Short mmCIF file of C-alpha atoms in Angstrom, two decimals:
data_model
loop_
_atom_site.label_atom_id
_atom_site.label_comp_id
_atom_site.label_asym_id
_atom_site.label_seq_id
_atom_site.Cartn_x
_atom_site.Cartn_y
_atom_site.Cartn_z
CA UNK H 121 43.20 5.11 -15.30
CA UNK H 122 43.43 4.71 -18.86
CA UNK H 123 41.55 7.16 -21.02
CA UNK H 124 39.68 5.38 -23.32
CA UNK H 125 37.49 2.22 -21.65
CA UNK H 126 35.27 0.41 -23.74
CA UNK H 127 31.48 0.47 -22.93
CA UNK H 128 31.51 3.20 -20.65
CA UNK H 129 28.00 3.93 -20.88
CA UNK H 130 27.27 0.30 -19.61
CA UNK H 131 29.80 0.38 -17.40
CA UNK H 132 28.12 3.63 -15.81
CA UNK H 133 24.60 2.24 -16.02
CA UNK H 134 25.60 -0.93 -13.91
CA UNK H 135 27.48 0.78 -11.40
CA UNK H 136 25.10 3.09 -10.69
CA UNK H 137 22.03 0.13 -10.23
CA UNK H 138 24.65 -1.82 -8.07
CA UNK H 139 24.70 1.57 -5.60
CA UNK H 140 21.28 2.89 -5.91
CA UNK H 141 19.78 -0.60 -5.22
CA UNK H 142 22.48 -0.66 -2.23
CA UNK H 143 21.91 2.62 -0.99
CA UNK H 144 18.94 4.44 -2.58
CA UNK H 145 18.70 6.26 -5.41
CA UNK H 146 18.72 10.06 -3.49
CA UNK H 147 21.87 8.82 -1.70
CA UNK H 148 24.39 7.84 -4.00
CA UNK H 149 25.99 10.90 -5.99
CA UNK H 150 27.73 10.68 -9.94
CA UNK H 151 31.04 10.68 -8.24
CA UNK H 152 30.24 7.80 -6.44
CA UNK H 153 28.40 6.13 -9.54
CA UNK H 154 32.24 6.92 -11.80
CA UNK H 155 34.64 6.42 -9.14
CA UNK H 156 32.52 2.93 -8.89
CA UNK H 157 32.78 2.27 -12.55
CA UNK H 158 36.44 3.38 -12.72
CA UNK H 159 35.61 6.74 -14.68
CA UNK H 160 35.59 10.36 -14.03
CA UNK H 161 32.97 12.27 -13.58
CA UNK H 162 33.67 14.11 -16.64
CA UNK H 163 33.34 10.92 -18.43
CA UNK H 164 29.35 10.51 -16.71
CA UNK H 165 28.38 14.04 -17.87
CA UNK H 166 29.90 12.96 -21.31
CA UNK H 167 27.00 10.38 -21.53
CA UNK H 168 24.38 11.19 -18.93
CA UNK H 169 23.23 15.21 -18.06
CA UNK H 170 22.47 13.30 -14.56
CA UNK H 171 21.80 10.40 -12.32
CA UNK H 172 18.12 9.86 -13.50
CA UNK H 173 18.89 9.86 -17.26
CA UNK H 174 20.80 6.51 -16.62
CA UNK H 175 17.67 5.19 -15.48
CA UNK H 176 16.06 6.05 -18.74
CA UNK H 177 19.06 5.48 -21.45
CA UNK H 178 16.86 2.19 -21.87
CA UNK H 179 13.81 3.98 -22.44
CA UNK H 180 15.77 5.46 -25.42
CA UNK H 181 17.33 2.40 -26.74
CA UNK H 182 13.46 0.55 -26.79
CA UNK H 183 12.05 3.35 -28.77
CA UNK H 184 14.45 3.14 -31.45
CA UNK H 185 14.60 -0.59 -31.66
CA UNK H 186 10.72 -0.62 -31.39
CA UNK H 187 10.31 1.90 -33.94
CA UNK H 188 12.93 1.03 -36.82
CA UNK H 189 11.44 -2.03 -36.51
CA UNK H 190 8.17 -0.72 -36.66
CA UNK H 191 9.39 1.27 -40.01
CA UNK H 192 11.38 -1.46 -41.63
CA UNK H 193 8.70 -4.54 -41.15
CA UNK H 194 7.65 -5.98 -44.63
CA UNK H 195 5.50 -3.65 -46.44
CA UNK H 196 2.04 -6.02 -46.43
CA UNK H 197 1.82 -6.25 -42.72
CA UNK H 198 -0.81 -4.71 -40.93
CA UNK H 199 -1.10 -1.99 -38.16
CA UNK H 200 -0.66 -4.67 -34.94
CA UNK H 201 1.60 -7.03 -36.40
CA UNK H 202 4.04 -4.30 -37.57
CA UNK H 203 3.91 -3.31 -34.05
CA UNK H 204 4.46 -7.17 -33.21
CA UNK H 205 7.18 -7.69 -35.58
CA UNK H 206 8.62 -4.89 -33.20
CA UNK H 207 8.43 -7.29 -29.92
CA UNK H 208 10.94 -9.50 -30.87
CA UNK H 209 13.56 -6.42 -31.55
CA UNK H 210 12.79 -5.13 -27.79
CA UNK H 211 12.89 -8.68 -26.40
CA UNK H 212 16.21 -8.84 -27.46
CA UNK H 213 17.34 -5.63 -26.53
CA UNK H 214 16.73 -6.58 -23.11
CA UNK H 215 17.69 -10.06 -23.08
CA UNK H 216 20.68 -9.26 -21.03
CA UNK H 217 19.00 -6.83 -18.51
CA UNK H 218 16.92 -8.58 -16.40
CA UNK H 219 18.75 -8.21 -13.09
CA UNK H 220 18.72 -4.64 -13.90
CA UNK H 221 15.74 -4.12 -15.21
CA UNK H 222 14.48 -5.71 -11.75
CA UNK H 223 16.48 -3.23 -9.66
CA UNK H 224 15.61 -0.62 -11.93
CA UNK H 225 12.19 -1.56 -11.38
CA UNK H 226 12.13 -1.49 -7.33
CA UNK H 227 13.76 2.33 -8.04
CA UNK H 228 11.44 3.42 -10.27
CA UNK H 229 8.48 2.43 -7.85
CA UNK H 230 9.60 3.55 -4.50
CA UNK H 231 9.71 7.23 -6.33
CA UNK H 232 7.21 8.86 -7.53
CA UNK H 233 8.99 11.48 -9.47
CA UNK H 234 10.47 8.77 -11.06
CA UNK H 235 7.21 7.31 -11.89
CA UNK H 236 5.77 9.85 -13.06
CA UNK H 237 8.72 10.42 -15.63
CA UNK H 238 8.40 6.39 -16.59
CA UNK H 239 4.74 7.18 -17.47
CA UNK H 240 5.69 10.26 -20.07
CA UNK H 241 8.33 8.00 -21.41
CA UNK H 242 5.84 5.72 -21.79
CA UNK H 243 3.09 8.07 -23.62
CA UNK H 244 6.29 9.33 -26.05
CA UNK H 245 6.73 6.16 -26.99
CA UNK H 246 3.80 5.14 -28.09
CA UNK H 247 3.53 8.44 -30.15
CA UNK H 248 7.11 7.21 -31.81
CA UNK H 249 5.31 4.36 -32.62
CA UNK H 250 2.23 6.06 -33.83
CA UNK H 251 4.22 7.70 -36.33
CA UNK H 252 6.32 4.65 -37.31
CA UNK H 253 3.18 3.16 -38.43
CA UNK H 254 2.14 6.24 -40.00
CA UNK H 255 4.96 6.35 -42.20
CA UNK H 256 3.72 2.83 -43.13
CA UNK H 257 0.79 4.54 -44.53
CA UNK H 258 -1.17 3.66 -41.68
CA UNK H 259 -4.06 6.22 -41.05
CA UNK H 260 -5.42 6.97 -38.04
CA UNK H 261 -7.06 6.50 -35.66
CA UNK H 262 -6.15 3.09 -36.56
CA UNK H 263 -1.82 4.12 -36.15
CA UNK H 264 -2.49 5.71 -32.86
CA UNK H 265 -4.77 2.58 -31.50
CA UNK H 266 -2.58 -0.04 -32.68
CA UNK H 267 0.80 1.80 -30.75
CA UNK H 268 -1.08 2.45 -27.89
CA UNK H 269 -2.18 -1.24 -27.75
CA UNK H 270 1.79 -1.88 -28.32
CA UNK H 271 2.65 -0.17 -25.51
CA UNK H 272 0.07 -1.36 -23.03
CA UNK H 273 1.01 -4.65 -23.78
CA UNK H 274 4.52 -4.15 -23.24
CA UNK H 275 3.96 -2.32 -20.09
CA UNK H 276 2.02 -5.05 -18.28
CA UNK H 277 4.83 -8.03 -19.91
CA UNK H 278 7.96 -6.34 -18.57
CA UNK H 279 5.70 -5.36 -15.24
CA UNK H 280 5.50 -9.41 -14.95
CA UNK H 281 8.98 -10.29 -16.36
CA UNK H 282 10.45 -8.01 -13.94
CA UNK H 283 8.10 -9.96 -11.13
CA UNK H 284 9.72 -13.47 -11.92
CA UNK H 285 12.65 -15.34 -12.36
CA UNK H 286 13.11 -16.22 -16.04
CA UNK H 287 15.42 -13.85 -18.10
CA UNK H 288 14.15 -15.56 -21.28
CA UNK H 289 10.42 -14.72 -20.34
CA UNK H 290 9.64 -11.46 -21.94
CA UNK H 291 8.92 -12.77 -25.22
CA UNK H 292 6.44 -14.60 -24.17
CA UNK H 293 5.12 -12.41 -21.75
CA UNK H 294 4.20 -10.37 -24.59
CA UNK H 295 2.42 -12.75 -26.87
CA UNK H 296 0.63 -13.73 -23.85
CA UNK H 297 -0.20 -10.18 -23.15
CA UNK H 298 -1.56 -9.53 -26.58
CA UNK H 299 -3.76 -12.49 -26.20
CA UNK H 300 -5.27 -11.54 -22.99
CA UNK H 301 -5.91 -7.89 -24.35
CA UNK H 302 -7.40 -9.49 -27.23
CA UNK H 303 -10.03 -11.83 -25.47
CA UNK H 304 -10.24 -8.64 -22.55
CA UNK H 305 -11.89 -5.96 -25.50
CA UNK H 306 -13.79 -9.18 -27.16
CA UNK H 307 -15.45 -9.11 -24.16
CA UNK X 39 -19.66 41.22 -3.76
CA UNK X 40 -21.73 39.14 -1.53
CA UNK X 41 -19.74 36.89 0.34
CA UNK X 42 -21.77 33.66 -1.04
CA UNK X 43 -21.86 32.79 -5.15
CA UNK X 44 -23.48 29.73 -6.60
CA UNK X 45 -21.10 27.75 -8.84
CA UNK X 46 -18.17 29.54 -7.78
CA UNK X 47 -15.98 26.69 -9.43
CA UNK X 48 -17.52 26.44 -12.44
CA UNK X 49 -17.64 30.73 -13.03
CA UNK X 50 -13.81 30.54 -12.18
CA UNK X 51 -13.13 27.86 -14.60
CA UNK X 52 -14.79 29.08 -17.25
CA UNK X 53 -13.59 32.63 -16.40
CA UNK X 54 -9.96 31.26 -16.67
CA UNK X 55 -10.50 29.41 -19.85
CA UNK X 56 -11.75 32.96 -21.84
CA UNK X 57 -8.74 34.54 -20.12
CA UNK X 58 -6.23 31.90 -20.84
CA UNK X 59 -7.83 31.84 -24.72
CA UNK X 60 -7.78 35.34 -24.96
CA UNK X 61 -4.30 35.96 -23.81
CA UNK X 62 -2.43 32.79 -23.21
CA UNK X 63 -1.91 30.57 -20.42
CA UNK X 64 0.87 31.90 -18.68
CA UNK X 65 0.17 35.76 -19.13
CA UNK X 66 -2.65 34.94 -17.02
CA UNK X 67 -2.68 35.59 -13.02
CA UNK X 68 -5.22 34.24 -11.08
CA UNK X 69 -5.94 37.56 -9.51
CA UNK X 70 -7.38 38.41 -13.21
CA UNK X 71 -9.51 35.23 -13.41
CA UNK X 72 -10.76 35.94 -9.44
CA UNK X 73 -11.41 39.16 -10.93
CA UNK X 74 -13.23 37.95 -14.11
CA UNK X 75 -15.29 35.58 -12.45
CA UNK X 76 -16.75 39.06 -9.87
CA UNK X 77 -14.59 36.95 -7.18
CA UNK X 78 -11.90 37.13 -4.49
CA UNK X 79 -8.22 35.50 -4.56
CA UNK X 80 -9.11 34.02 -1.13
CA UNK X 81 -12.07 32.34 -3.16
CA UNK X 82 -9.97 31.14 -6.04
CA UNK X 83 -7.63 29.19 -3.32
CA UNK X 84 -10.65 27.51 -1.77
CA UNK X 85 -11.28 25.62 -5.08
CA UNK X 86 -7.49 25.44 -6.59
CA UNK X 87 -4.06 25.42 -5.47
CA UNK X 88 -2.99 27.35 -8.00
CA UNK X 89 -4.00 28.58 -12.08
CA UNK X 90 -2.57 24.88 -13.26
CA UNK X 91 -5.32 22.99 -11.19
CA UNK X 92 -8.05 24.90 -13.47
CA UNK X 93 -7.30 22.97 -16.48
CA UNK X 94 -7.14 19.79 -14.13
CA UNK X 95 -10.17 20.16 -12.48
CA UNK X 96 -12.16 17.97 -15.12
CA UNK X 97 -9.61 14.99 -14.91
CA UNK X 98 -10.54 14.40 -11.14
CA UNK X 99 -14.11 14.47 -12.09
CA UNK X 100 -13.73 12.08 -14.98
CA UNK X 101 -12.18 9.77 -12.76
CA UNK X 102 -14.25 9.90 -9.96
CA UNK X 103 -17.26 9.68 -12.85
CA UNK X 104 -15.99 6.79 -14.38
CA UNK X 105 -14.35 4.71 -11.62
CA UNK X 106 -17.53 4.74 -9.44
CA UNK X 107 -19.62 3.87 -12.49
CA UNK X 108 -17.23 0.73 -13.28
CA UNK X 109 -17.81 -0.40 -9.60
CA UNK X 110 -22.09 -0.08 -9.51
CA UNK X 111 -22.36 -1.58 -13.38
CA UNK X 112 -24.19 -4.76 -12.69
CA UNK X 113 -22.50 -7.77 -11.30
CA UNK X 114 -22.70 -10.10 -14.50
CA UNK X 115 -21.43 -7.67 -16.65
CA UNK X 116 -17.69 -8.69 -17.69
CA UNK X 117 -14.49 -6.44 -17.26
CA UNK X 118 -14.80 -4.25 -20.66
CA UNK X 119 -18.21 -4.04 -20.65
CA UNK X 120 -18.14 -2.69 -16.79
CA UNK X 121 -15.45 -0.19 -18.97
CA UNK X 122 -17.99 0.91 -21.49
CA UNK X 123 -20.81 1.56 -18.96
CA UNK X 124 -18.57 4.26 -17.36
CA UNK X 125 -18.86 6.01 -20.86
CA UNK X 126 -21.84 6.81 -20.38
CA UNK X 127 -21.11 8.50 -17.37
CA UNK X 128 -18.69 10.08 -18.85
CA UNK X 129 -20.17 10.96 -21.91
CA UNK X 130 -22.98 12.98 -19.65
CA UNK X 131 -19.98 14.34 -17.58
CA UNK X 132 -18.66 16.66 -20.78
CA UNK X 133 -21.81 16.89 -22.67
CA UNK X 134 -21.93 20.72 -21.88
CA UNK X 135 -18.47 21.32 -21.36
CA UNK X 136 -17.31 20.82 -25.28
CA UNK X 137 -16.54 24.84 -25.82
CA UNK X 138 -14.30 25.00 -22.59
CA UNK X 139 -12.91 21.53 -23.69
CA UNK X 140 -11.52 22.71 -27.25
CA UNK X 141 -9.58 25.81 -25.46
CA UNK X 142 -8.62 23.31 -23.08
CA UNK X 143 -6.99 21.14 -25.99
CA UNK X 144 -5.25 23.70 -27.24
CA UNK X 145 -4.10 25.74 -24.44
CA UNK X 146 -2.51 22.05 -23.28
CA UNK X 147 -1.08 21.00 -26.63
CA UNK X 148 1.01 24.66 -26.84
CA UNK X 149 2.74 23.44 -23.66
CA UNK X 150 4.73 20.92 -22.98
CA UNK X 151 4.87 21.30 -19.24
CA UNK X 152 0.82 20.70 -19.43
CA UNK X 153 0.60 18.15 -21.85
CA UNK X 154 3.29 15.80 -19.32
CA UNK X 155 0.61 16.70 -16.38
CA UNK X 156 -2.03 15.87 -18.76
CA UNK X 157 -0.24 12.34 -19.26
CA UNK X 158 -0.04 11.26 -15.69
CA UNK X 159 -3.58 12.42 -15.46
CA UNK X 160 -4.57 10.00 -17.97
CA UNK X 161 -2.15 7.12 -16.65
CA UNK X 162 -3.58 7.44 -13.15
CA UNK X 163 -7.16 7.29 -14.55
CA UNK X 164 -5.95 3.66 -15.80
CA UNK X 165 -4.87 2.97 -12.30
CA UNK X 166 -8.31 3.78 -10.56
CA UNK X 167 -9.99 1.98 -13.27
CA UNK X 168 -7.92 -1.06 -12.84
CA UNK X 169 -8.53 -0.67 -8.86
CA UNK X 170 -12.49 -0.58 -9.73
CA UNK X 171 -12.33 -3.80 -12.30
CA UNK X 172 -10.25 -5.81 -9.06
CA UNK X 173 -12.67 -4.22 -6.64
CA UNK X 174 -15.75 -6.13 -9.12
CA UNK X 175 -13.09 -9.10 -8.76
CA UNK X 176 -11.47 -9.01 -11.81
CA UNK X 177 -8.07 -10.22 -12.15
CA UNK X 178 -5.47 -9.25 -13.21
CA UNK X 179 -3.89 -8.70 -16.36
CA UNK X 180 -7.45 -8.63 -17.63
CA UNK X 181 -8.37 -6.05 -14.85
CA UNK X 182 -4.98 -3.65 -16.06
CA UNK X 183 -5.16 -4.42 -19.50
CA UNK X 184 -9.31 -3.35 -19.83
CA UNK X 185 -8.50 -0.08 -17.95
CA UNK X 186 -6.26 1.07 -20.28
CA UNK X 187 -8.05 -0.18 -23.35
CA UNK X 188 -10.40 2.18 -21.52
CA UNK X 189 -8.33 5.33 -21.16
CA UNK X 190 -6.87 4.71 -25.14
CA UNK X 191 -10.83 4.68 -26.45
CA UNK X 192 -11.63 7.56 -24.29
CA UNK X 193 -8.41 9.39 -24.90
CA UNK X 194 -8.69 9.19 -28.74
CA UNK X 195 -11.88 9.87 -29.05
CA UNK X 196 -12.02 12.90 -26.93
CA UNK X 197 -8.65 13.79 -29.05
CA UNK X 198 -11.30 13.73 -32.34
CA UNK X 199 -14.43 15.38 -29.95
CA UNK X 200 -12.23 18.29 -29.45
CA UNK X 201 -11.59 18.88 -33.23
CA UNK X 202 -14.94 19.01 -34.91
CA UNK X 203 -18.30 20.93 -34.33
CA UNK X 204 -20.93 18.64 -32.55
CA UNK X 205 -20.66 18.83 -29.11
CA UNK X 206 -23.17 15.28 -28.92
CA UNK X 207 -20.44 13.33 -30.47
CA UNK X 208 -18.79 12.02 -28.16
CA UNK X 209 -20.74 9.19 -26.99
CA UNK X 210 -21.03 7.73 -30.28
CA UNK X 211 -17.02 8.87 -31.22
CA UNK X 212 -16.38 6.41 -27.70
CA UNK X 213 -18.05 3.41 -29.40
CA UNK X 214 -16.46 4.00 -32.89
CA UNK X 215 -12.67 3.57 -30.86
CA UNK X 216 -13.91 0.66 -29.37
CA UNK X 217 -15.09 -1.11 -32.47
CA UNK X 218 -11.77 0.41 -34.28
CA UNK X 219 -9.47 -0.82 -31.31
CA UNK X 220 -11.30 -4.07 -31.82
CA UNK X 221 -10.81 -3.91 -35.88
CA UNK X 222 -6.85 -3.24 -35.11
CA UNK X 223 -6.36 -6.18 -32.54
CA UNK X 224 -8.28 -8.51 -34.93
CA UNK X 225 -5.31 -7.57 -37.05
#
């Protein structure tokens, strides 16, 4: 084995998907998950403390996507389109993912530990978000509103693009999401 | 000690919340808040399965407030509106409650262990929400995405409740998020 392999991170992550979706996620060990990618698992620990962080590297990656996005949108847009501007950045960040995402999705649901850490990603995210906004000169509560909103409508789009067939969907998902939330609180 | 006490649950809560104010959350035993409250350990462990419970005693109630409100508002009334009626439930719920509340807040915003409990709290309040809009046969996303719209109002405006004096507030801090959330959507 040669000791430098390009994309080992993503190598790791899709290995380990392949074998938890194949034989549960409690069953399958990190040696399994590097000897499956062709690494060591010196080379795991080097990018993951343990198996359940590599469901969750993603979590990371959409945060900073959402957020620099968030931060770097043009300076007269409001709270919710800043926060929309954002979409487009996390819809292509996981462009790529949905067979994944959909096996990371199954995982995630059949555990409730897991769950339950998908939800507290979830609440730190939209606190990242909050903040992006802030920084915007955003006050609240109108910054913590608007994220929150971000996230709820990202939640239920990638809970139906991870329900269908169409890798392409998510973007649209989400503008559809946005538009039922906004005719849902016009009541 | 007679062996039967009125309000058992509410003396230990409130006997827990001095303690846990006066000398921090996890300095406190529960034999000192049995104690406190002129009660037995054996008594505590009817009510709570342990000192954490205490604090989460309230977010059972709120749900079981609020959901069953959302399913007896009157049939013609649409899914946020069904939302907002179970404020006022709510609103009742904590009307006395806003001195234990504010130690709450804190004691839970010093520790990171609590606040991720208080997270999942809130997410599965969105989930029994969402199951009491489908119940009144709303669909979804309209049913997922107006329980959460739900649980952000409520959850920033209890956020501001919990920071300033009148402890009548938070009815009327409820509607402001919901005509803010509404302001932010608008865009």
């Amino acid at each position: 084995m040669s000791r430098w392999k390009p994309d080992a991170a993503g190598r790791l992550v899709k290995a380990a998907m392949t074998l938890f979706d194949e034989r549960g996620y409690e069953a399958t060990t990190v040696a399994e998950i590097a000897e499956s990618a062709g690494l060591t698992k010196r080379t795991f620990f080097r990018y993951f403390a343990d198996k359940r962080e590599v469901l969750f590297m993603g979590s990371a990656q959409l945060q900073d996507h959402w957020a620099t996005a968030v931060r770097n949108a043009p300076p007269d847009v409001g709270a919710i389109d800043a926060v929309k501007v954002g979409l487009d950045a996390v819809a292509e960040l996981f462009r790529e993912r949905h067979p994944l995402a959909r096996i990371r999705a199954r995982i995630i649901a059949a555990n409730p530990e897991l769950h339950e850490r998908e939800l507290i990603k979830l609440a730190k995210l939209a606190d990242a978000l909050a903040a992006a906004l802030r920084a915007r000169g955003v006050a609240d509560p109108a910054a913590e509103l608007a994220a929150q909103t971000g996230v709820t409508i990202f939640h239920s789009a990638f809970g139906r693009w991870v329900r269908q067939d169409d890798p392409e969907a998510l973007r649209r998902l989400m503008d559809e999401s946005l538009a039922d939330l906004r005719a849902v609180v016009a009541g």
